[in-house]
Amino acid sequence: PVPGRCAYFVERKRRFCKMIPAPGRRFCGEHGQQEEEYDRKRIPCPLDPKHTVYEDQLQKHLKKCNSREKPKPVYFVQDINAGLKDLAEIPEKQVPLSSLSKEELENLIIKLKKASNGLELHLKEQILSHQALQEALNDPKNGESAFKHLKQQASILGHMEKLHLLGPGRYFVEFGAGRGKLSHWVDVALQNVENVQFLLVERAATRFKVDGKHKRRDSIFERLQVDIQHLCLRKVPVLEKKKLPVVGIGKHLCGAATDLALRCLVESYTTCCDGENEEPAPKRSRTDKTEVASNNSADNESNKDCKPVAGIVIALCCHHKCNWTHYVGREFFKSVGLGPVEFHYFQRMSSWATCGMRETTTKASTSEESEDQTNDTEEHEQTLSKTDSGSDTLQGILTVEERKEIGCICKLLIDHGRIEYLQQRGYKAALQYYTESAVSLENVLLTAVPSPSLISEPT
């Protein structure tokens, strides 16, 4: 062993322990029971069994253990954006696609096409750019993958500029921020603009973040490590103090995270979060509509100072990771005769739009993943197994092109539910292709701004 270090040999690592023992001892606290004269018993920590603690100091250790539950921040409100959890609507057992018979699959496709009848199946292509990224786009040092991300970010900024969202006095909230590249480019585009702040929301710890490198005095970057499901924007101290118009942005916001972000912006942000410990309200019967309307009226009176968000710009992604509980378009699905069972199958079938027959697209998909591919690949990979996608059972039933078409319709149907959700709450919302499919297979952008009537309401 190294002098001054623990004399315990760690078999698993094939080396001596590198911890420094207490003066006069040969072993560190973790391996102290190896000393013959040291007979205090060590037990696994009940909060995290990966480390041990002296049994007679357990209570003292529990008060300072790094694995103990930390106090929740003020903006953490349990399940505030989760949506209603009506267990009666969720099927007890969800059967994989591979278990469906040919007749059941055909009936699902008939329901899908009937529900999508009247919808615009071909979105408008609006591929834009922005001057802030021109230098980076022309830099030969950027590889092919970086170039693809830059083209997407440039188009997103172009759409923000078209909607007049790039301006002074804005509070940009990037959901699923990852390294924070999208906010970085928004900041670059607004380098001469005053009173601009950024809030980056990401539930996972992220390496190589770029927001910490910003040193401009007139723009502020703040990062929250919290699940969008529990985020109450109105209680974020900086936002509560400044009260700037909010712009919600996101690049490839995975599946249900899009629904959580929409509800965070449209519902929990624009209503006061007083009942943070309350359970979600149960679904009411038709006879309670009058009471609900009067309650909503009273809420509106008490929330006159609550302004709608200035805009929403989100690049959609991973519809196969959506779920009925969080989905904001449930009312739309019900209006076209669909429910949680159909939604379950449609969200699985939506992957056909981007993976087709996996063997033919593996090469292409490796270079067409989402933001920060090298660090966040697991977040956006098509992880469907053959059982989920039903590729074996579909051989001879549907061609690759038919599957791709059906997958696109499933994605469109799910996205249309989101559009109707926003429209019902006074927003002018739209879907468009914001980049070529060769740049990203997930190339649909959702944009929304308050309708004139919503903006003109007295505040």
CSV table of C-alpha atoms in Angstrom, one decimal:
chain,number,residue,atom,x,y,z
A,1,PRO,CA,0.0,0.0,0.0
A,2,VAL,CA,1.0,3.6,-0.5
A,3,PRO,CA,2.3,5.2,2.7
A,4,GLY,CA,-0.4,7.3,4.3
A,5,ARG,CA,-3.2,5.5,2.5
A,6,CYS,CA,-5.6,2.7,3.5
A,7,ALA,CA,-3.9,-0.7,3.6
A,8,TYR,CA,-7.0,-2.6,2.4
A,9,PHE,CA,-6.6,-4.4,-0.9
A,10,VAL,CA,-9.8,-4.0,-3.1
A,11,GLU,CA,-10.1,-7.3,-5.0
A,12,ARG,CA,-12.7,-6.0,-7.5
A,13,LYS,CA,-10.3,-3.1,-8.6
A,14,ARG,CA,-7.1,-5.1,-8.1
A,15,ARG,CA,-5.5,-2.3,-6.1
A,16,PHE,CA,-5.2,-0.9,-2.6
A,17,CYS,CA,-7.8,1.5,-1.3
A,18,LYS,CA,-6.8,5.1,-1.9
A,19,MET,CA,-8.6,6.6,1.0
A,20,ILE,CA,-6.7,8.4,3.8
A,21,PRO,CA,-7.1,6.7,7.2
A,22,ALA,CA,-7.4,8.5,10.5
A,23,PRO,CA,-4.0,9.3,12.3
A,24,GLY,CA,-2.6,6.2,13.8
A,25,ARG,CA,-4.7,3.7,11.9
A,26,ARG,CA,-3.9,1.4,9.0
A,27,PHE,CA,-7.4,1.3,7.4
A,28,CYS,CA,-9.9,4.0,6.4
A,29,GLY,CA,-13.4,4.1,8.0
A,30,GLU,CA,-14.9,2.0,5.2
A,31,HIS,CA,-12.4,-0.8,5.8
A,32,GLY,CA,-11.7,-0.2,9.5
A,33,GLN,CA,-13.2,-3.5,10.6
A,34,GLN,CA,-10.2,-5.2,8.9
A,35,GLU,CA,-8.1,-4.0,11.9
A,36,GLU,CA,-8.0,-6.7,14.5
A,37,GLU,CA,-8.3,-4.2,17.4
A,38,TYR,CA,-11.2,-2.4,15.7
A,39,ASP,CA,-14.5,-4.2,16.5
A,40,ARG,CA,-17.2,-1.6,15.6
A,41,LYS,CA,-19.7,-3.1,13.2
A,42,ARG,CA,-20.4,-1.4,9.9
A,43,ILE,CA,-23.8,-1.9,8.1
A,44,PRO,CA,-25.1,-0.9,4.7
A,45,CYS,CA,-26.7,2.6,4.7
A,46,PRO,CA,-30.5,2.2,4.4
A,47,LEU,CA,-30.7,5.2,2.1
A,48,ASP,CA,-28.0,3.9,-0.3
A,49,PRO,CA,-26.6,0.4,0.3
A,50,LYS,CA,-23.6,1.2,-2.0
A,51,HIS,CA,-21.8,2.5,1.1
A,52,THR,CA,-21.6,1.5,4.7
A,53,VAL,CA,-21.8,3.2,8.1
A,54,TYR,CA,-21.0,2.4,11.7
A,55,GLU,CA,-24.1,0.9,13.3
A,56,ASP,CA,-23.7,3.0,16.4
A,57,GLN,CA,-23.6,6.2,14.3
A,58,LEU,CA,-26.5,5.4,12.0
A,59,GLN,CA,-28.9,8.1,13.2
A,60,LYS,CA,-26.2,10.8,12.9
A,61,HIS,CA,-25.2,9.6,9.4
A,62,LEU,CA,-28.8,9.7,8.2
A,63,LYS,CA,-29.1,13.4,8.9
A,64,LYS,CA,-26.2,14.2,6.6
A,65,CYS,CA,-26.1,11.4,4.1
A,66,ASN,CA,-25.9,12.6,0.5
A,67,SER,CA,-28.6,10.1,-0.5
A,68,ARG,CA,-31.2,11.6,1.9
A,69,GLU,CA,-34.3,13.3,0.4
A,70,LYS,CA,-33.5,17.0,-0.2
A,71,PRO,CA,-36.0,19.7,0.5
A,72,LYS,CA,-38.1,20.5,-2.5
A,73,PRO,CA,-37.5,23.9,-4.2
A,74,VAL,CA,-40.4,26.4,-4.2
A,75,TYR,CA,-41.1,25.8,-7.9
A,76,PHE,CA,-41.6,22.0,-7.3
A,77,VAL,CA,-45.3,21.2,-7.3
A,78,GLN,CA,-45.9,17.4,-7.4
A,79,ASP,CA,-47.6,16.3,-10.7
A,80,ILE,CA,-48.8,19.9,-11.5
A,81,ASN,CA,-48.4,19.3,-15.2
A,82,ALA,CA,-49.2,15.5,-15.3
A,83,GLY,CA,-52.8,15.8,-16.3
A,84,LEU,CA,-55.7,13.9,-15.0
A,85,LYS,CA,-55.1,10.4,-13.9
A,86,ASP,CA,-58.4,8.6,-14.5
A,87,LEU,CA,-57.4,5.0,-13.9
A,88,ALA,CA,-60.7,3.9,-15.5
A,89,GLU,CA,-59.5,5.2,-18.9
A,90,ILE,CA,-56.2,3.3,-18.9
A,91,PRO,CA,-56.3,-0.3,-20.1
A,92,GLU,CA,-55.1,-2.7,-17.5
A,93,LYS,CA,-53.1,-4.7,-20.0
A,94,GLN,CA,-51.6,-3.2,-23.1
A,95,VAL,CA,-51.1,-5.8,-25.8
A,96,PRO,CA,-48.1,-5.4,-28.1
A,97,LEU,CA,-48.7,-4.9,-31.8
A,98,SER,CA,-47.2,-8.3,-32.6
A,99,SER,CA,-50.0,-10.0,-30.7
A,100,LEU,CA,-52.7,-8.4,-33.0
A,101,SER,CA,-54.4,-10.5,-35.6
A,102,LYS,CA,-54.6,-9.3,-39.2
A,103,GLU,CA,-58.2,-8.3,-38.8
A,104,GLU,CA,-57.5,-6.3,-35.6
A,105,LEU,CA,-54.7,-4.5,-37.3
A,106,GLU,CA,-56.8,-3.7,-40.3
A,107,ASN,CA,-59.6,-2.4,-38.0
A,108,LEU,CA,-57.0,-0.1,-36.3
A,109,ILE,CA,-55.9,1.3,-39.7
A,110,ILE,CA,-59.5,1.9,-40.7
A,111,LYS,CA,-60.1,3.8,-37.5
A,112,LEU,CA,-56.9,5.8,-38.0
A,113,LYS,CA,-57.8,6.8,-41.5
A,114,LYS,CA,-61.4,7.7,-40.5
A,115,ALA,CA,-60.2,9.9,-37.6
A,116,SER,CA,-57.6,11.6,-39.9
A,117,ASN,CA,-60.2,12.3,-42.6
A,118,GLY,CA,-60.3,16.0,-43.2
A,119,LEU,CA,-56.9,16.7,-41.6
A,120,GLU,CA,-54.2,18.2,-43.8
A,121,LEU,CA,-51.9,15.2,-44.3
A,122,HIS,CA,-49.1,17.2,-46.0
A,123,LEU,CA,-47.7,20.0,-43.8
A,124,LYS,CA,-46.4,23.1,-45.3
A,125,GLU,CA,-42.6,23.2,-45.7
A,126,GLN,CA,-41.1,26.3,-44.1
A,127,ILE,CA,-37.3,26.0,-44.0
A,128,LEU,CA,-35.9,29.2,-42.6
A,129,SER,CA,-32.5,30.4,-41.4
A,130,HIS,CA,-31.0,33.1,-39.2
A,131,GLN,CA,-28.0,35.4,-39.6
A,132,ALA,CA,-26.7,34.5,-36.1
A,133,LEU,CA,-25.7,31.0,-37.3
A,134,GLN,CA,-24.3,31.9,-40.8
A,135,GLU,CA,-20.7,32.0,-39.6
A,136,ALA,CA,-21.1,28.6,-37.9
A,137,LEU,CA,-22.9,27.1,-40.9
A,138,ASN,CA,-20.0,28.2,-43.2
A,139,ASP,CA,-17.3,26.9,-40.8
A,140,PRO,CA,-15.6,23.9,-42.5
A,141,LYS,CA,-14.4,22.7,-39.1
A,142,ASN,CA,-18.0,21.6,-38.2
A,143,GLY,CA,-18.7,18.0,-39.1
A,144,GLU,CA,-21.7,16.6,-40.8
A,145,SER,CA,-23.6,15.9,-37.5
A,146,ALA,CA,-22.9,19.4,-36.2
A,147,PHE,CA,-23.9,20.9,-39.5
A,148,LYS,CA,-27.3,19.2,-39.3
A,149,HIS,CA,-27.9,20.5,-35.8
A,150,LEU,CA,-26.9,24.0,-36.9
A,151,LYS,CA,-29.4,23.9,-39.8
A,152,GLN,CA,-32.2,22.9,-37.4
A,153,GLN,CA,-31.3,25.6,-34.9
A,154,ALA,CA,-31.1,28.2,-37.6
A,155,SER,CA,-34.5,27.3,-38.9
A,156,ILE,CA,-36.0,27.4,-35.3
A,157,LEU,CA,-34.6,30.9,-34.8
A,158,GLY,CA,-35.9,31.9,-38.2
A,159,HIS,CA,-39.4,30.9,-37.1
A,160,MET,CA,-39.0,32.7,-33.8
A,161,GLU,CA,-38.0,35.8,-35.7
A,162,LYS,CA,-41.0,35.4,-38.1
A,163,LEU,CA,-43.3,35.3,-35.1
A,164,HIS,CA,-41.6,38.4,-33.6
A,165,LEU,CA,-40.4,36.4,-30.5
A,166,LEU,CA,-36.8,37.6,-30.7
A,167,GLY,CA,-36.8,40.9,-29.0
A,168,PRO,CA,-36.1,42.7,-25.7
A,169,GLY,CA,-37.8,42.0,-22.5
A,170,ARG,CA,-38.2,38.3,-22.9
A,171,TYR,CA,-37.8,35.3,-20.7
A,172,PHE,CA,-36.9,32.3,-22.7
A,173,VAL,CA,-37.6,28.9,-21.2
A,174,GLU,CA,-35.9,26.0,-22.9
A,175,PHE,CA,-37.5,22.6,-22.0
A,176,GLY,CA,-35.4,19.5,-22.3
A,177,ALA,CA,-32.4,21.8,-22.7
A,178,GLY,CA,-29.6,19.3,-22.6
A,179,ARG,CA,-26.4,21.2,-23.1
A,180,GLY,CA,-28.4,24.4,-23.8
A,181,LYS,CA,-27.3,24.9,-27.4
A,182,LEU,CA,-30.7,26.3,-28.6
A,183,SER,CA,-30.6,29.0,-25.9
A,184,HIS,CA,-27.0,29.7,-26.8
A,185,TRP,CA,-28.0,30.6,-30.3
A,186,VAL,CA,-31.0,32.6,-29.2
A,187,ASP,CA,-28.6,34.6,-27.0
A,188,VAL,CA,-26.2,35.1,-29.9
A,189,ALA,CA,-29.1,36.4,-32.0
A,190,LEU,CA,-30.0,38.9,-29.2
A,191,GLN,CA,-26.4,40.0,-28.4
A,192,ASN,CA,-27.4,43.7,-28.7
A,193,VAL,CA,-30.8,43.4,-27.0
A,194,GLU,CA,-31.4,44.3,-23.4
A,195,ASN,CA,-33.3,42.6,-20.6
A,196,VAL,CA,-33.2,39.1,-21.9
A,197,GLN,CA,-33.1,36.1,-19.5
A,198,PHE,CA,-32.9,32.3,-20.0
A,199,LEU,CA,-34.2,29.4,-18.0
A,200,LEU,CA,-32.9,26.0,-19.0
A,201,VAL,CA,-35.0,23.0,-17.7
A,202,GLU,CA,-33.5,19.6,-17.7
A,203,ARG,CA,-34.3,16.7,-15.4
A,204,ALA,CA,-30.9,14.9,-15.8
A,205,ALA,CA,-27.4,16.1,-14.8
A,206,THR,CA,-25.7,17.3,-18.0
A,207,ARG,CA,-22.1,17.5,-18.9
A,208,PHE,CA,-20.4,20.0,-21.2
A,209,LYS,CA,-23.1,22.6,-20.7
A,210,VAL,CA,-22.7,25.8,-22.8
A,211,ASP,CA,-24.9,28.1,-20.7
A,212,GLY,CA,-22.2,28.5,-18.0
A,213,LYS,CA,-19.9,30.1,-20.6
A,214,HIS,CA,-22.1,33.1,-21.2
A,215,LYS,CA,-20.6,36.2,-19.5
A,216,ARG,CA,-22.8,38.9,-20.9
A,217,ARG,CA,-24.0,41.2,-18.3
A,218,ASP,CA,-27.3,41.9,-20.0
A,219,SER,CA,-28.4,38.3,-20.3
A,220,ILE,CA,-28.9,35.9,-17.4
A,221,PHE,CA,-28.8,32.1,-17.7
A,222,GLU,CA,-30.3,29.9,-15.0
A,223,ARG,CA,-30.6,26.1,-15.0
A,224,LEU,CA,-33.2,24.0,-13.1
A,225,GLN,CA,-32.7,20.3,-12.7
A,226,VAL,CA,-36.3,19.2,-12.4
A,227,ASP,CA,-38.8,17.1,-14.2
A,228,ILE,CA,-41.2,19.2,-16.3
A,229,GLN,CA,-44.0,17.2,-14.7
A,230,HIS,CA,-43.4,19.0,-11.4
A,231,LEU,CA,-42.4,22.5,-12.6
A,232,CYS,CA,-44.5,25.5,-11.7
A,233,LEU,CA,-43.1,28.3,-13.7
A,234,ARG,CA,-45.0,31.0,-11.7
A,235,LYS,CA,-43.0,30.0,-8.6
A,236,VAL,CA,-39.5,30.3,-10.2
A,237,PRO,CA,-38.0,33.2,-8.1
A,238,VAL,CA,-36.4,35.1,-11.1
A,239,LEU,CA,-39.6,34.8,-13.2
A,240,GLU,CA,-41.8,35.7,-10.3
A,241,LYS,CA,-39.7,38.8,-9.6
A,242,LYS,CA,-39.2,40.1,-13.2
A,243,LYS,CA,-42.6,39.1,-14.7
A,244,LEU,CA,-41.3,39.2,-18.3
A,245,PRO,CA,-43.2,37.7,-21.2
A,246,VAL,CA,-42.4,34.0,-21.5
A,247,VAL,CA,-41.3,32.2,-24.7
A,248,GLY,CA,-41.2,28.4,-24.4
A,249,ILE,CA,-38.7,26.7,-26.8
A,250,GLY,CA,-37.4,23.2,-27.3
A,251,LYS,CA,-35.5,21.2,-29.8
A,252,HIS,CA,-36.6,17.6,-30.1
A,253,LEU,CA,-38.6,17.5,-26.9
A,254,CYS,CA,-39.2,13.8,-26.4
A,255,GLY,CA,-42.7,12.3,-26.5
A,256,ALA,CA,-44.7,13.1,-23.4
A,257,ALA,CA,-42.3,15.9,-22.4
A,258,THR,CA,-43.9,18.0,-25.1
A,259,ASP,CA,-47.3,17.5,-23.5
A,260,LEU,CA,-45.9,18.3,-20.1
A,261,ALA,CA,-44.2,21.5,-21.4
A,262,LEU,CA,-47.4,22.6,-23.1
A,263,ARG,CA,-49.4,22.1,-19.9
A,264,CYS,CA,-46.7,23.9,-17.9
A,265,LEU,CA,-46.9,26.9,-20.2
A,266,VAL,CA,-50.6,27.1,-20.9
A,267,GLU,CA,-52.1,25.9,-17.7
A,268,SER,CA,-49.9,26.0,-14.6
A,269,TYR,CA,-48.1,29.2,-15.6
A,270,THR,CA,-51.3,31.1,-16.4
A,271,THR,CA,-53.1,30.1,-13.3
A,272,CYS,CA,-52.0,30.7,-9.7
A,273,CYS,CA,-50.5,27.6,-8.0
A,274,ASP,CA,-52.1,27.8,-4.6
A,275,GLY,CA,-53.1,24.2,-4.2
A,276,GLU,CA,-49.7,22.7,-4.6
A,277,ASN,CA,-50.4,19.8,-2.3
A,278,GLU,CA,-53.8,19.0,-3.7
A,279,GLU,CA,-54.5,15.9,-5.7
A,280,PRO,CA,-55.7,16.3,-9.3
A,281,ALA,CA,-59.4,17.0,-9.5
A,282,PRO,CA,-61.5,14.0,-10.3
A,283,LYS,CA,-63.3,13.9,-13.7
A,284,ARG,CA,-66.7,15.6,-13.3
A,285,SER,CA,-70.0,14.5,-14.7
A,286,ARG,CA,-72.1,16.4,-17.2
A,287,THR,CA,-74.4,17.6,-14.4
A,288,ASP,CA,-71.4,19.5,-12.8
A,289,LYS,CA,-70.7,21.6,-15.9
A,290,THR,CA,-72.5,24.7,-14.5
A,291,GLU,CA,-70.5,24.5,-11.3
A,292,VAL,CA,-67.2,24.1,-13.2
A,293,ALA,CA,-68.0,27.1,-15.4
A,294,SER,CA,-68.7,29.3,-12.3
A,295,ASN,CA,-65.5,28.1,-10.7
A,296,ASN,CA,-63.5,28.9,-13.8
A,297,SER,CA,-65.1,32.3,-13.9
A,298,ALA,CA,-64.1,33.0,-10.4
A,299,ASP,CA,-60.5,31.7,-11.1
A,300,ASN,CA,-60.3,34.1,-14.1
A,301,GLU,CA,-61.3,37.0,-11.9
A,302,SER,CA,-58.6,36.2,-9.4
A,303,ASN,CA,-56.0,35.7,-12.1
A,304,LYS,CA,-56.3,38.9,-14.0
A,305,ASP,CA,-52.6,39.6,-13.6
A,306,CYS,CA,-51.8,36.3,-15.3
A,307,LYS,CA,-50.7,36.9,-18.9
A,308,PRO,CA,-50.4,34.2,-21.6
A,309,VAL,CA,-47.0,33.1,-22.8
A,310,ALA,CA,-45.7,35.3,-25.7
A,311,GLY,CA,-45.0,32.2,-27.8
A,312,ILE,CA,-44.2,28.5,-28.1
A,313,VAL,CA,-41.7,27.0,-30.6
A,314,ILE,CA,-41.0,23.3,-30.1
A,315,ALA,CA,-39.4,20.8,-32.5
A,316,LEU,CA,-41.4,17.6,-31.9
A,317,CYS,CA,-39.8,14.2,-31.4
A,318,CYS,CA,-40.4,10.6,-30.4
A,319,HIS,CA,-44.1,10.2,-30.5
A,320,HIS,CA,-43.7,6.5,-29.5
A,321,LYS,CA,-42.8,7.8,-26.1
A,322,CYS,CA,-46.1,9.6,-25.6
A,323,ASN,CA,-48.7,8.3,-23.1
A,324,TRP,CA,-52.4,8.8,-22.6
A,325,THR,CA,-52.0,10.1,-19.0
A,326,HIS,CA,-50.0,13.1,-20.0
A,327,TYR,CA,-51.3,13.7,-23.5
A,328,VAL,CA,-53.0,17.1,-23.9
A,329,GLY,CA,-55.1,16.1,-26.9
A,330,ARG,CA,-57.3,13.5,-25.2
A,331,GLU,CA,-60.5,15.5,-25.8
A,332,PHE,CA,-59.7,15.6,-29.5
A,333,PHE,CA,-59.2,11.8,-29.6
A,334,LYS,CA,-62.5,11.3,-27.9
A,335,SER,CA,-64.2,13.7,-30.3
A,336,VAL,CA,-63.2,11.4,-33.3
A,337,GLY,CA,-64.3,8.2,-31.5
A,338,LEU,CA,-60.9,7.1,-30.2
A,339,GLY,CA,-59.7,6.3,-26.7
A,340,PRO,CA,-56.7,5.1,-24.7
A,341,VAL,CA,-56.5,1.7,-26.4
A,342,GLU,CA,-56.3,3.3,-29.9
A,343,PHE,CA,-53.9,5.9,-28.6
A,344,HIS,CA,-51.6,3.1,-27.3
A,345,TYR,CA,-51.4,1.4,-30.7
A,346,PHE,CA,-51.1,4.7,-32.7
A,347,GLN,CA,-48.2,5.9,-30.6
A,348,ARG,CA,-46.4,2.6,-31.1
A,349,MET,CA,-47.2,2.7,-34.9
A,350,SER,CA,-45.9,6.3,-35.1
A,351,SER,CA,-42.4,4.9,-35.0
A,352,TRP,CA,-43.0,3.4,-38.5
A,353,ALA,CA,-42.7,6.9,-39.9
A,354,THR,CA,-39.0,7.1,-39.0
A,355,CYS,CA,-37.8,3.6,-38.7
A,356,GLY,CA,-39.7,1.7,-41.4
A,357,MET,CA,-38.2,-1.8,-41.7
A,358,ARG,CA,-35.3,-1.3,-39.3
A,359,GLU,CA,-32.8,-3.2,-41.5
A,360,THR,CA,-33.2,-0.7,-44.4
A,361,THR,CA,-32.8,2.4,-42.3
A,362,THR,CA,-30.2,1.6,-39.6
A,363,LYS,CA,-27.5,3.4,-41.5
A,364,ALA,CA,-29.5,6.5,-42.1
A,365,SER,CA,-30.9,6.8,-38.6
A,366,THR,CA,-27.4,6.7,-37.0
A,367,SER,CA,-26.8,10.2,-38.3
A,368,GLU,CA,-30.3,11.6,-37.9
A,369,GLU,CA,-30.8,11.5,-34.2
A,370,SER,CA,-31.7,14.4,-32.0
A,371,GLU,CA,-29.8,17.2,-30.2
A,372,ASP,CA,-26.4,16.5,-28.7
A,373,GLN,CA,-26.3,13.0,-30.2
A,374,THR,CA,-23.0,12.0,-28.6
A,375,ASN,CA,-24.2,12.7,-25.1
A,376,ASP,CA,-28.0,12.1,-25.3
A,377,THR,CA,-28.4,9.3,-27.8
A,378,GLU,CA,-30.3,7.2,-25.3
A,379,GLU,CA,-33.0,9.9,-25.0
A,380,HIS,CA,-34.1,9.9,-28.6
A,381,GLU,CA,-33.1,6.5,-30.1
A,382,GLN,CA,-35.8,4.4,-31.7
A,383,THR,CA,-35.7,1.7,-29.0
A,384,LEU,CA,-38.7,-0.4,-30.2
A,385,SER,CA,-38.1,-4.1,-30.2
A,386,LYS,CA,-39.5,-6.4,-32.8
A,387,THR,CA,-42.3,-7.3,-30.4
A,388,ASP,CA,-43.2,-3.6,-30.1
A,389,SER,CA,-43.1,-2.7,-33.7
A,390,GLY,CA,-44.5,-6.0,-34.9
A,391,SER,CA,-42.1,-6.2,-37.8
A,392,ASP,CA,-42.2,-10.0,-38.1
A,393,THR,CA,-46.0,-10.2,-38.1
A,394,LEU,CA,-46.3,-7.4,-40.6
A,395,GLN,CA,-44.2,-9.1,-43.2
A,396,GLY,CA,-46.5,-9.7,-46.2
A,397,ILE,CA,-49.3,-7.5,-44.7
A,398,LEU,CA,-47.9,-4.0,-45.1
A,399,THR,CA,-45.1,-2.8,-47.4
A,400,VAL,CA,-42.4,-0.5,-46.1
A,401,GLU,CA,-44.0,2.5,-47.8
A,402,GLU,CA,-47.5,1.7,-46.3
A,403,ARG,CA,-46.0,1.4,-42.9
A,404,LYS,CA,-44.2,4.8,-43.3
A,405,GLU,CA,-47.5,6.4,-44.5
A,406,ILE,CA,-49.4,5.0,-41.5
A,407,GLY,CA,-46.7,6.1,-39.1
A,408,CYS,CA,-46.8,9.6,-40.5
A,409,ILE,CA,-50.6,9.7,-40.1
A,410,CYS,CA,-50.3,8.5,-36.5
A,411,LYS,CA,-47.8,11.3,-35.7
A,412,LEU,CA,-50.0,13.9,-37.4
A,413,LEU,CA,-53.1,12.8,-35.5
A,414,ILE,CA,-51.2,13.0,-32.1
A,415,ASP,CA,-49.8,16.4,-33.1
A,416,HIS,CA,-53.3,17.7,-34.2
A,417,GLY,CA,-54.6,16.9,-30.8
A,418,ARG,CA,-51.9,19.3,-29.4
A,419,ILE,CA,-52.9,22.0,-31.9
A,420,GLU,CA,-56.6,21.8,-30.9
A,421,TYR,CA,-55.6,21.9,-27.2
A,422,LEU,CA,-53.7,25.2,-27.8
A,423,GLN,CA,-56.5,26.6,-30.0
A,424,GLN,CA,-59.1,25.9,-27.4
A,425,ARG,CA,-57.0,28.0,-25.0
A,426,GLY,CA,-56.8,31.0,-27.2
A,427,TYR,CA,-53.6,30.3,-29.1
A,428,LYS,CA,-53.0,30.5,-32.9
A,429,ALA,CA,-51.1,27.2,-33.4
A,430,ALA,CA,-49.6,25.6,-36.4
A,431,LEU,CA,-47.4,22.6,-37.6
A,432,GLN,CA,-44.8,22.8,-40.4
A,433,TYR,CA,-41.8,21.1,-41.7
A,434,TYR,CA,-38.9,23.2,-40.5
A,435,THR,CA,-36.0,21.2,-42.1
A,436,GLU,CA,-35.4,18.5,-44.7
A,437,SER,CA,-35.9,14.9,-43.8
A,438,ALA,CA,-32.3,14.3,-44.8
A,439,VAL,CA,-31.3,16.6,-42.0
A,440,SER,CA,-33.6,15.1,-39.4
A,441,LEU,CA,-36.4,12.5,-39.7
A,442,GLU,CA,-38.1,14.3,-36.8
A,443,ASN,CA,-38.6,17.5,-38.8
A,444,VAL,CA,-42.0,18.9,-37.6
A,445,LEU,CA,-42.1,22.2,-35.7
A,446,LEU,CA,-45.0,23.3,-33.5
A,447,THR,CA,-45.5,27.0,-33.1
A,448,ALA,CA,-48.1,29.0,-31.2
A,449,VAL,CA,-48.7,32.6,-30.3
A,450,PRO,CA,-51.6,34.1,-28.4
A,451,SER,CA,-54.6,35.1,-30.6
A,452,PRO,CA,-55.4,38.8,-30.7
A,453,SER,CA,-58.5,38.3,-28.6
A,454,LEU,CA,-56.4,36.6,-25.9
A,455,ILE,CA,-53.8,39.4,-25.9
A,456,SER,CA,-56.5,42.1,-25.8
A,457,GLU,CA,-58.1,40.8,-22.6
A,458,PRO,CA,-57.8,43.3,-19.7
A,459,THR,CA,-54.9,42.7,-17.4
